[in-house]
PDB file of C-alpha atoms and ligand atoms in Angstrom:
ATOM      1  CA  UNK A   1    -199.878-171.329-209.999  1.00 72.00           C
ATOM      2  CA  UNK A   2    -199.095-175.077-210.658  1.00 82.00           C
ATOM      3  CA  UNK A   3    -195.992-175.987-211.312  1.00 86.00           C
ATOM      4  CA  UNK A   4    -194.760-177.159-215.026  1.00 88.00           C
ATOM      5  CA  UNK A   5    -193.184-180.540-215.125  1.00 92.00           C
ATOM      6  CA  UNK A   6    -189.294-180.417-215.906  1.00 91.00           C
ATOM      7  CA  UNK A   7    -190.416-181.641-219.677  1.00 93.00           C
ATOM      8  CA  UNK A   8    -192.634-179.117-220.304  1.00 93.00           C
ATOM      9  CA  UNK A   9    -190.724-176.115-219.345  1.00 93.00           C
ATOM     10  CA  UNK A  10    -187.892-177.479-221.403  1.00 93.00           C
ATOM     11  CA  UNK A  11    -190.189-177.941-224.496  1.00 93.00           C
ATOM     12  CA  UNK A  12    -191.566-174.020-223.278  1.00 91.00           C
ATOM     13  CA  UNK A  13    -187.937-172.856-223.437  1.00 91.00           C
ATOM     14  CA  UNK A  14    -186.758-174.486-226.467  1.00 89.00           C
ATOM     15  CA  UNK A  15    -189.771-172.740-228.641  1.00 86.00           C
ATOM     16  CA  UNK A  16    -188.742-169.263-226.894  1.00 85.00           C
ATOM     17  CA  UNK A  17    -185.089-170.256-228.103  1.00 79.00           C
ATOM     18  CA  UNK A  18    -185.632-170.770-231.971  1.00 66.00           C
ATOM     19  CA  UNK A  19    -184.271-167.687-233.188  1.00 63.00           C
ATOM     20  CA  UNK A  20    -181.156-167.520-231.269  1.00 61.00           C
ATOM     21  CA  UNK A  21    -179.788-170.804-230.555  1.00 76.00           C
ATOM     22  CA  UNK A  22    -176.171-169.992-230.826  1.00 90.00           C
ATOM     23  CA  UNK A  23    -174.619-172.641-228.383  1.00 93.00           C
ATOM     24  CA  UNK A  24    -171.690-169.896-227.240  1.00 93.00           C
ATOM     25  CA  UNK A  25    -174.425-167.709-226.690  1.00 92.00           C
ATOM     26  CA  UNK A  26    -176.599-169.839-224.297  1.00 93.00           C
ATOM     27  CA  UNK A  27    -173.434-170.904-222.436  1.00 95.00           C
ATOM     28  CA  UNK A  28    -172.367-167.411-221.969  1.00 94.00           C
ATOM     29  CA  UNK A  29    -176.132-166.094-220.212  1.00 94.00           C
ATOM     30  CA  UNK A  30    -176.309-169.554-218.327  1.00 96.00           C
ATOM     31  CA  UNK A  31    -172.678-168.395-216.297  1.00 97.00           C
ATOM     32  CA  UNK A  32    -173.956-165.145-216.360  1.00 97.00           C
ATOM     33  CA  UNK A  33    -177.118-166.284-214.842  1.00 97.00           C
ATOM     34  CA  UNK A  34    -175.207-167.981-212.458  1.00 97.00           C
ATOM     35  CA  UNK A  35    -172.983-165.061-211.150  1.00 98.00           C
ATOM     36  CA  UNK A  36    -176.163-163.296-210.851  1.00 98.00           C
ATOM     37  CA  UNK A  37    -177.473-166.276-208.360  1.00 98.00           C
ATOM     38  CA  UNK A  38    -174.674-165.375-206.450  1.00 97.00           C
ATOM     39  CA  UNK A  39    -174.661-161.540-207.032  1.00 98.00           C
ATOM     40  CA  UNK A  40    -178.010-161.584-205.416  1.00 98.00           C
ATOM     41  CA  UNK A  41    -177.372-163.974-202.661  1.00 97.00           C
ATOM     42  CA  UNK A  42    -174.423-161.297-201.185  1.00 97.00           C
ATOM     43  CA  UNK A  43    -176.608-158.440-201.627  1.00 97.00           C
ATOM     44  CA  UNK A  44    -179.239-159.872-199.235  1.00 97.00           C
ATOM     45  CA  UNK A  45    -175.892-159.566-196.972  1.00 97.00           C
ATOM     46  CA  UNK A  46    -174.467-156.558-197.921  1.00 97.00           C
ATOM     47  CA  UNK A  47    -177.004-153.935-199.573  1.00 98.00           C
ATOM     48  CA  UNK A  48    -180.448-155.950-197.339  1.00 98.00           C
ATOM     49  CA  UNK A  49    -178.626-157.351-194.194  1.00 97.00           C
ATOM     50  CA  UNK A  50    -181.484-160.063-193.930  1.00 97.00           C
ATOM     51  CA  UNK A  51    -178.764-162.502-193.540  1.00 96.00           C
ATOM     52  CA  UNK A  52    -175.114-162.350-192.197  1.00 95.00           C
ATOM     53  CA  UNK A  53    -172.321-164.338-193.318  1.00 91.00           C
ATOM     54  CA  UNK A  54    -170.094-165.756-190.050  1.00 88.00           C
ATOM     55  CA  UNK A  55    -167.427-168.353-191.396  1.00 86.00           C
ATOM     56  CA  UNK A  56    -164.857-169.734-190.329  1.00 85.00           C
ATOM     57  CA  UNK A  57    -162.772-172.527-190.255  1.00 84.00           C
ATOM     58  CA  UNK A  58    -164.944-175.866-189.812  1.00 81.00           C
ATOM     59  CA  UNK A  59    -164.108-177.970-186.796  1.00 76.00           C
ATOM     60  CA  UNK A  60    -163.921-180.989-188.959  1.00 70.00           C
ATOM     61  CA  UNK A  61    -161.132-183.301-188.817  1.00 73.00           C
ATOM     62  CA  UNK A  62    -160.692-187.028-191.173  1.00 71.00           C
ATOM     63  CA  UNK A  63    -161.470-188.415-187.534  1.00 72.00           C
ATOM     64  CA  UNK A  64    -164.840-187.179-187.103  1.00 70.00           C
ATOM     65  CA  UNK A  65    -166.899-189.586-187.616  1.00 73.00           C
ATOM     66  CA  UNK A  66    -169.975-188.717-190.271  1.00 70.00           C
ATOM     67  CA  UNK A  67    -172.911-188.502-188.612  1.00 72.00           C
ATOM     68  CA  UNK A  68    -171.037-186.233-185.780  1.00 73.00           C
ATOM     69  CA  UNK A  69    -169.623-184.175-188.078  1.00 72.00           C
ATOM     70  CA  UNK A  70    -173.642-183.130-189.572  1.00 69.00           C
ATOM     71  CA  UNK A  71    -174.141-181.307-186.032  1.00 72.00           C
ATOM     72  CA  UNK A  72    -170.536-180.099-186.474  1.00 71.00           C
ATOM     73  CA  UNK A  73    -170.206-178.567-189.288  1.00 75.00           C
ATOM     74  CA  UNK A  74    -171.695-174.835-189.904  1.00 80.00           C
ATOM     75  CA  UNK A  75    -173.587-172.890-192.959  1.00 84.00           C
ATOM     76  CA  UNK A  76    -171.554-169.745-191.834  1.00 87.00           C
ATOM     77  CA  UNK A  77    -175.096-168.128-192.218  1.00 90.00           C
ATOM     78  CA  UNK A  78    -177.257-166.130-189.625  1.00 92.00           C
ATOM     79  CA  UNK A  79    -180.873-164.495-190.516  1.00 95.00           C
ATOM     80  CA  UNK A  80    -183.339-165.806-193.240  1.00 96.00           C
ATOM     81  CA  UNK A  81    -184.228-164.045-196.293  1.00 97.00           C
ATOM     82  CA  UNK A  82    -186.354-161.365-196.555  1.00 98.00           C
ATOM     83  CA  UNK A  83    -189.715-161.608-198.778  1.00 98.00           C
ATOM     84  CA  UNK A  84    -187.967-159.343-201.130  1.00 98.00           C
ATOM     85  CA  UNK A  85    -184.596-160.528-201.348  1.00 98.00           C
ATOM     86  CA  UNK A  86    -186.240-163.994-201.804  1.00 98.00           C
ATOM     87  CA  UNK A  87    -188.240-162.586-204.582  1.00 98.00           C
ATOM     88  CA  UNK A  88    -184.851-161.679-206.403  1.00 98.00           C
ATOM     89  CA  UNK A  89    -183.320-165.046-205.637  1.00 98.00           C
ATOM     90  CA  UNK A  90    -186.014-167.009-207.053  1.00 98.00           C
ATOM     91  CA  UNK A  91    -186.287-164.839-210.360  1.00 98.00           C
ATOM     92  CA  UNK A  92    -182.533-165.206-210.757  1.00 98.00           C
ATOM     93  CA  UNK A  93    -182.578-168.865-210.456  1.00 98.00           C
ATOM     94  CA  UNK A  94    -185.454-168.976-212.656  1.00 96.00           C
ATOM     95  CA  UNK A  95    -183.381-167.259-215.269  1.00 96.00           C
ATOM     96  CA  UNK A  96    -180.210-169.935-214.526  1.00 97.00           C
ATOM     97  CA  UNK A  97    -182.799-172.704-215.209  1.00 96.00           C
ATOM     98  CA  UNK A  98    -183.725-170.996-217.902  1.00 95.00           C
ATOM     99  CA  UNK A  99    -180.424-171.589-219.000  1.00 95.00           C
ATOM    100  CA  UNK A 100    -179.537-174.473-217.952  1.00 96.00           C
ATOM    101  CA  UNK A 101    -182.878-175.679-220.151  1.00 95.00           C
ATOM    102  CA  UNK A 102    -181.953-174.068-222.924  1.00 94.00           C
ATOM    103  CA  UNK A 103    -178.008-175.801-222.910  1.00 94.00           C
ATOM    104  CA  UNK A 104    -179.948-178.719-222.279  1.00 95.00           C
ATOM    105  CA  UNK A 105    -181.886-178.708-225.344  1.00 93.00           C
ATOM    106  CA  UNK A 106    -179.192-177.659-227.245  1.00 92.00           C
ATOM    107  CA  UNK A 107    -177.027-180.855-226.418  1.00 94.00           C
ATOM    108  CA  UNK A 108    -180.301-183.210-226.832  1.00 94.00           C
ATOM    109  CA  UNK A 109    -179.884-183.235-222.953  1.00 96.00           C
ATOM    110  CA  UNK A 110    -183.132-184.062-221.057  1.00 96.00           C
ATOM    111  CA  UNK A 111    -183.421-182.077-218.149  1.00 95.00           C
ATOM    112  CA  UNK A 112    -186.084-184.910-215.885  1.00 94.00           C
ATOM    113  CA  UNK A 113    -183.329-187.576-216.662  1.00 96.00           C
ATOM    114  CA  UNK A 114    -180.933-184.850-215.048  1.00 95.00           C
ATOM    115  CA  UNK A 115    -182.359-185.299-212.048  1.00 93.00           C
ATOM    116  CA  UNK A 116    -183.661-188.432-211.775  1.00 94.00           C
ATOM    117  CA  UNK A 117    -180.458-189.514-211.925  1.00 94.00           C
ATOM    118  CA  UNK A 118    -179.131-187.165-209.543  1.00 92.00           C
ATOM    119  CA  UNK A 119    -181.401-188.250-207.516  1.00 91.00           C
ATOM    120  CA  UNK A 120    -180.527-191.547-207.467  1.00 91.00           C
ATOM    121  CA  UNK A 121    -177.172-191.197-206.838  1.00 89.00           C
ATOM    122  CA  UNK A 122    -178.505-188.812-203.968  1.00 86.00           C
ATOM    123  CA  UNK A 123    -180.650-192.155-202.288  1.00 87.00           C
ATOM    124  CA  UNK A 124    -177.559-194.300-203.459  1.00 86.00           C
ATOM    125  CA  UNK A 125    -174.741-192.445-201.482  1.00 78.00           C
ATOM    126  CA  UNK A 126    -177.003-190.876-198.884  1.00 70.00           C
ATOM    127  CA  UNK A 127    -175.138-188.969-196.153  1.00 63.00           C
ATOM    128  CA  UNK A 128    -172.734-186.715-197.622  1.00 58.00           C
ATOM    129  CA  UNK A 129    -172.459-187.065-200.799  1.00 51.00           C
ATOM    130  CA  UNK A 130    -169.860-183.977-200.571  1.00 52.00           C
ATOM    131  CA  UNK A 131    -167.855-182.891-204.080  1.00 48.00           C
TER     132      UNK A 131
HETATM  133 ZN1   ZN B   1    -183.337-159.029-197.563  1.00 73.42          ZN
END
């Protein structure tokens, strides 16, 4: 399976998208699509147990200096994904890109500029870039 470039799935999803383009509607699945990122992601917790959530508070202070604080600082996560609960995460996100495609083309947005300009903010700013 080769990957589409971003431009042609964006020109895939905007000829899926001719019938129903309403702009409320598209925003409405793409947060819905979103949730269901999310949705999935504490399943694998709760429902799979592949992975365990452990937080608490981060032993960060202003005066740690930045490159410290990237050894400091925790993902609050234990365990790696199952092949199954991966399978779900990666069709959700699908569908929230879907989305996100279809807003896109909806507000003449291109999707490759997207992230060629986040990524150049990314190699601009370089260690955390934190918002
Ligand atoms: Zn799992």
């Amino acid at each position: 399976m080769s990957a589409p470039t971003l431009d042609q799935f964006q020109r895939q999803v905007s000829e899926l998208l001719l019938r129903h383009r309403s702009l409320l509607d598209v925003m409405s699945k793409y947060d819905q699509t979103g949730s269901a990122v999310n949705r999935a992601v504490a399943k694998a917790v709760t429902e799979c147990g592949c992975i365990e959530l452990n937080a608490k508070k981060q032993a960060y202070s202003d005066d740690t200096d930045l490159t410290e604080a990237q050894s400091v600082l925790q993902h609050h996560m234990n365990g790696q994904l199952c092949e199954q609960c991966n399978d779900v995460l990666r069709a959700e996100l699908g569908r929230n890109l879907f989305y996100m495609s279809a807003l896109c083309n909806l507000l003449d947005i291109n999707l490759e500029e997207v992230v060629a300009r986040e990524s150049d903010k990314c190699s601009t700013l370089g260690l955390f870039n934190m918002r």
